[in-house]
Short mmCIF file of C-alpha atoms in Angstrom, two decimals:
data_model
loop_
_atom_site.label_atom_id
_atom_site.label_comp_id
_atom_site.label_asym_id
_atom_site.label_seq_id
_atom_site.Cartn_x
_atom_site.Cartn_y
_atom_site.Cartn_z
CA UNK A 153 -0.03 0.03 -0.04
CA UNK A 154 1.07 3.58 -0.60
CA UNK A 155 0.27 6.70 1.45
CA UNK A 156 -1.00 9.81 -0.38
CA UNK A 157 -1.46 12.89 1.69
CA UNK A 158 -2.45 10.86 4.66
CA UNK A 159 -4.75 8.47 2.83
CA UNK A 160 -3.50 4.87 2.37
CA UNK A 161 -4.48 3.60 -1.10
CA UNK A 162 -6.55 0.42 -0.59
CA UNK A 163 -7.26 1.28 3.14
CA UNK A 164 -10.51 0.23 4.77
CA UNK A 165 -12.26 2.91 6.84
CA UNK A 166 -14.92 1.63 9.38
CA UNK A 167 -18.18 3.67 9.49
CA UNK A 168 -19.42 2.70 12.90
CA UNK A 169 -23.11 3.76 13.00
CA UNK A 170 -24.28 6.51 10.67
CA UNK A 171 -27.83 7.82 11.24
CA UNK A 172 -28.82 4.30 12.41
CA UNK A 173 -29.82 3.60 15.95
CA UNK A 174 -31.05 0.99 18.28
CA UNK A 175 -34.11 0.35 16.04
CA UNK A 176 -31.62 -1.08 13.59
CA UNK A 177 -30.32 -3.69 15.94
CA UNK A 178 -28.22 -4.10 18.99
CA UNK A 179 -24.99 -4.20 17.02
CA UNK A 180 -25.24 -0.46 16.11
CA UNK A 181 -23.22 1.48 18.68
CA UNK A 182 -24.86 4.64 19.96
CA UNK A 183 -23.11 5.51 23.17
CA UNK A 184 -19.55 6.78 23.35
CA UNK A 185 -18.50 3.61 25.21
CA UNK A 186 -20.18 1.25 22.70
CA UNK A 187 -18.60 3.27 19.77
CA UNK A 188 -15.15 2.95 21.42
CA UNK A 189 -15.53 -0.82 21.91
CA UNK A 190 -16.79 -1.19 18.34
CA UNK A 191 -13.85 0.95 16.96
CA UNK A 192 -11.29 -1.05 18.94
CA UNK A 193 -12.57 -4.31 17.49
CA UNK A 194 -12.86 -2.96 14.02
CA UNK A 195 -9.28 -1.72 13.95
CA UNK A 196 -8.06 -5.04 15.29
CA UNK A 197 -9.90 -6.58 12.43
CA UNK A 198 -8.22 -4.42 9.80
CA UNK A 199 -9.64 -0.92 9.73
CA UNK A 200 -7.17 1.88 9.78
CA UNK A 201 -9.52 4.95 9.85
CA UNK A 202 -12.77 5.58 11.74
CA UNK A 203 -15.95 7.52 10.65
CA UNK A 204 -18.55 8.00 13.35
CA UNK A 205 -21.77 9.88 14.00
CA UNK A 206 -21.91 11.30 17.57
CA UNK A 207 -25.31 10.88 19.17
CA UNK A 208 -27.57 12.81 21.46
CA UNK A 209 -28.86 11.12 24.69
CA UNK A 210 -31.88 10.05 22.77
CA UNK A 211 -29.80 8.51 20.00
CA UNK A 212 -30.08 11.10 17.35
CA UNK A 213 -27.10 12.43 15.27
CA UNK A 214 -25.81 15.64 16.69
CA UNK A 215 -22.94 18.14 16.17
CA UNK A 216 -23.05 19.40 19.76
CA UNK A 217 -19.65 20.04 21.21
CA UNK A 218 -20.40 17.89 24.30
CA UNK A 219 -21.32 14.82 22.20
CA UNK A 220 -18.46 15.25 19.80
CA UNK A 221 -15.98 15.60 22.68
CA UNK A 222 -17.35 12.51 24.52
CA UNK A 223 -17.19 10.41 21.35
CA UNK A 224 -13.81 11.45 20.26
CA UNK A 225 -12.35 11.02 23.79
CA UNK A 226 -13.70 7.53 24.12
CA UNK A 227 -12.66 6.34 20.72
CA UNK A 228 -9.18 7.84 20.98
CA UNK A 229 -8.59 5.97 24.23
CA UNK A 230 -9.54 2.73 22.51
CA UNK A 231 -7.54 2.78 19.31
CA UNK A 232 -3.84 3.34 18.41
CA UNK A 233 -2.72 7.01 17.88
CA UNK A 234 -2.10 6.24 14.22
CA UNK A 235 -5.76 5.69 13.51
CA UNK A 236 -7.55 8.88 12.28
CA UNK A 237 -11.06 9.54 13.59
CA UNK A 238 -13.67 11.56 11.70
CA UNK A 239 -17.16 12.71 12.30
CA UNK A 240 -20.13 13.65 10.16
CA UNK A 241 -21.39 17.19 9.50
CA UNK A 242 -24.50 15.99 7.77
CA UNK A 243 -27.28 18.49 7.34
CA UNK A 244 -29.77 16.15 9.05
CA UNK A 245 -27.88 16.61 12.22
CA UNK A 246 -28.12 20.40 12.00
CA UNK A 247 -30.41 21.60 9.15
CA UNK A 248 -29.53 25.30 9.38
CA UNK A 249 -26.23 26.05 7.58
CA UNK A 250 -25.26 28.89 9.85
CA UNK A 251 -25.83 26.84 12.91
CA UNK A 252 -23.72 24.03 11.49
CA UNK A 253 -20.85 26.37 11.05
CA UNK A 254 -21.39 27.64 14.63
CA UNK A 255 -21.34 24.04 15.93
CA UNK A 256 -18.02 23.37 14.20
CA UNK A 257 -16.50 26.55 15.62
CA UNK A 258 -17.74 25.56 19.12
CA UNK A 259 -16.00 22.10 19.24
CA UNK A 260 -13.74 21.74 22.18
CA UNK A 261 -12.27 18.44 20.88
CA UNK A 262 -11.30 18.27 17.28
CA UNK A 263 -11.65 15.27 15.02
CA UNK A 264 -8.83 14.46 12.53
CA UNK A 265 -11.33 14.89 9.74
CA UNK A 266 -15.00 15.52 9.11
CA UNK A 267 -17.18 14.66 6.14
CA UNK A 268 -19.00 17.43 4.28
CA UNK A 269 -21.72 16.50 1.79
CA UNK A 270 -20.97 18.91 -1.07
CA UNK A 271 -24.53 18.90 -2.36
CA UNK A 272 -26.01 20.19 0.90
CA UNK A 273 -26.66 23.96 1.43
CA UNK A 274 -23.84 25.57 3.28
CA UNK A 275 -21.23 22.94 2.37
CA UNK A 276 -18.58 25.45 1.38
CA UNK A 277 -19.02 27.46 4.58
CA UNK A 278 -18.85 24.21 6.73
CA UNK A 279 -15.79 23.04 4.91
CA UNK A 280 -14.08 26.40 5.30
CA UNK A 281 -14.79 26.43 9.06
CA UNK A 282 -13.24 22.95 9.35
CA UNK A 283 -10.09 24.01 7.36
CA UNK A 284 -9.70 27.11 9.57
CA UNK A 285 -9.67 24.86 12.63
CA UNK A 286 -7.12 22.48 11.17
CA UNK A 287 -9.58 19.63 10.63
CA UNK A 288 -9.19 17.62 7.45
CA UNK A 289 -12.25 17.64 5.13
CA UNK A 290 -13.67 14.51 3.54
CA UNK A 291 -15.68 15.92 0.61
CA UNK A 292 -18.73 13.73 0.37
CA UNK A 293 -19.83 13.54 -3.32
CA UNK A 294 -23.06 11.56 -3.65
CA UNK A 295 -24.19 9.92 -6.91
CA UNK A 296 -27.36 11.41 -8.33
CA UNK A 297 -26.53 14.93 -7.05
CA UNK A 298 -24.74 17.99 -8.36
CA UNK A 299 -22.04 17.37 -5.73
CA UNK A 300 -19.22 16.54 -8.20
CA UNK A 301 -19.81 19.64 -10.31
CA UNK A 302 -19.95 21.93 -7.27
CA UNK A 303 -16.85 20.33 -5.77
CA UNK A 304 -14.79 20.58 -8.92
CA UNK A 305 -15.72 24.31 -9.08
CA UNK A 306 -14.76 24.97 -5.40
CA UNK A 307 -11.59 26.81 -4.41
CA UNK A 308 -11.47 24.50 -1.44
CA UNK A 309 -11.30 21.37 -3.53
CA UNK A 310 -7.48 21.17 -3.74
CA UNK A 311 -7.31 21.52 0.13
CA UNK A 312 -9.56 18.70 1.16
CA UNK A 313 -8.07 15.52 2.72
CA UNK A 314 -9.81 13.09 0.46
CA UNK A 315 -13.03 12.65 -1.59
CA UNK A 316 -15.74 10.23 -0.44
CA UNK A 317 -17.38 8.99 -3.60
CA UNK A 318 -20.67 7.75 -2.28
CA UNK A 319 -22.90 5.49 -4.39
CA UNK A 320 -26.40 6.09 -3.07
CA UNK A 321 -28.18 3.77 -5.52
CA UNK A 322 -29.32 0.90 -3.19
CA UNK A 323 -29.75 -1.65 -6.17
CA UNK A 324 -26.84 -4.07 -6.54
CA UNK A 325 -27.43 -4.45 -10.29
CA UNK A 326 -26.69 -0.81 -11.05
CA UNK A 327 -24.14 -0.24 -8.41
CA UNK A 328 -20.92 -0.66 -10.41
CA UNK A 329 -22.23 1.37 -13.27
CA UNK A 330 -23.28 4.19 -10.83
CA UNK A 331 -19.82 4.01 -9.25
CA UNK A 332 -17.92 4.31 -12.54
CA UNK A 333 -20.23 7.22 -13.63
CA UNK A 334 -19.44 9.04 -10.39
CA UNK A 335 -15.68 8.44 -10.69
CA UNK A 336 -15.80 9.61 -14.22
CA UNK A 337 -17.63 12.86 -13.16
CA UNK A 338 -14.89 13.45 -10.56
CA UNK A 339 -12.06 13.10 -13.08
CA UNK A 340 -8.74 13.54 -11.25
CA UNK A 341 -10.65 15.11 -8.30
CA UNK A 342 -8.06 17.94 -8.14
CA UNK A 343 -5.46 15.31 -7.35
CA UNK A 344 -7.17 14.37 -4.06
CA UNK A 345 -7.29 10.69 -2.92
CA UNK A 346 -10.68 9.04 -3.41
CA UNK A 347 -12.40 6.69 -1.05
CA UNK A 348 -15.18 4.85 -2.94
CA UNK A 349 -18.15 3.17 -1.12
CA UNK A 350 -21.79 2.22 -1.46
CA UNK A 351 -24.64 1.71 0.93
CA UNK A 352 -27.24 -0.96 1.56
CA UNK A 353 -27.60 -3.09 -1.60
CA UNK A 354 -24.76 -1.28 -3.25
CA UNK A 355 -22.33 -1.62 -0.44
CA UNK A 356 -20.58 -4.89 -1.37
CA UNK A 357 -20.59 -4.46 -5.21
CA UNK A 358 -19.02 -0.97 -4.84
CA UNK A 359 -16.53 -2.17 -2.16
CA UNK A 360 -15.40 -4.94 -4.56
CA UNK A 361 -14.88 -2.39 -7.37
CA UNK A 362 -12.92 -0.12 -5.09
CA UNK A 363 -10.67 -3.09 -4.08
CA UNK A 364 -10.17 -4.01 -7.76
CA UNK A 365 -9.31 -0.36 -8.54
CA UNK A 366 -6.88 -0.06 -5.58
CA UNK A 367 -8.95 2.76 -4.02
CA UNK A 368 -9.59 3.31 -0.33
CA UNK A 369 -13.02 2.14 0.76
CA UNK A 370 -15.13 1.81 3.82
CA UNK A 371 -17.61 -0.56 5.40
CA UNK A 372 -19.56 -0.66 8.65
CA UNK A 373 -23.03 -0.74 10.06
CA UNK A 374 -23.72 2.74 8.56
CA UNK A 375 -23.41 1.35 5.04
CA UNK A 376 -24.77 -2.19 5.49
CA UNK A 377 -26.32 -4.40 8.17
CA UNK A 378 -25.41 -7.51 6.23
CA UNK A 379 -22.39 -9.62 5.21
CA UNK A 380 -21.65 -10.34 1.61
CA UNK A 381 -23.64 -13.67 1.77
CA UNK A 382 -26.70 -11.82 3.06
CA UNK A 383 -26.40 -12.85 6.72
CA UNK A 384 -26.96 -10.15 9.33
CA UNK A 385 -23.60 -8.74 10.57
CA UNK A 386 -23.02 -9.22 14.26
CA UNK A 387 -20.55 -6.33 14.48
CA UNK A 388 -18.55 -3.74 12.62
CA UNK A 389 -15.45 -5.94 13.10
CA UNK A 390 -17.21 -8.79 11.23
CA UNK A 391 -17.94 -6.48 8.33
CA UNK A 392 -14.29 -5.24 8.29
CA UNK A 393 -12.97 -8.81 8.28
CA UNK A 394 -15.21 -9.67 5.36
CA UNK A 395 -14.07 -6.57 3.41
CA UNK A 396 -10.45 -7.44 4.17
CA UNK A 397 -10.96 -10.79 2.57
CA UNK A 398 -11.94 -9.21 -0.70
CA UNK A 399 -9.08 -8.52 -3.04
#
């Protein structure tokens, strides 16, 4: 594997929970302690980077400084210092763009990186606030949106840590075509490393493509609750082990 600006080509990032919660099964970690335990096991299974959604006491995604600090503190105590930890800045966690920027500026504990969905209102301002604070930006470019066009036109594009090429088409039959279309739209992505992944039905087909192309990828209970053979996954670690077996 080679390292490009902090991104390992072919690396596996674990996405611990996403917007999912206890209704999606006991395996989804929602408390800082559960997230830390899940991250520790996933890293031992082969993940080298962590993406997590901090949760409010009622289990909803939040950008509050208290929740972000508690989540980061717990996970950092559970994994090696070499493992980078990132959080979401998704608009569903804070719909108002101005408030989202305020949340980022209020954080007392900083993640190594944070994802910014480039098709969302206020993406540029959120990304700029993260850059100002020294936090790496994962530019989330979703298929079926104008995210790629907006990202390529952005003056911040050359400064992001990496691009998250996210295939949101849940159908496995169209997943690879959707992924290739998205990668084509991104072109050279201003020279930034690309992490390619899918979700639900597209998760495993897109992960296999990423492995064939030598791109970084991710897997975890945010993206899929099932193993490649369709069985329910018991943990993030089990998903990471399954991904690591795909070459």
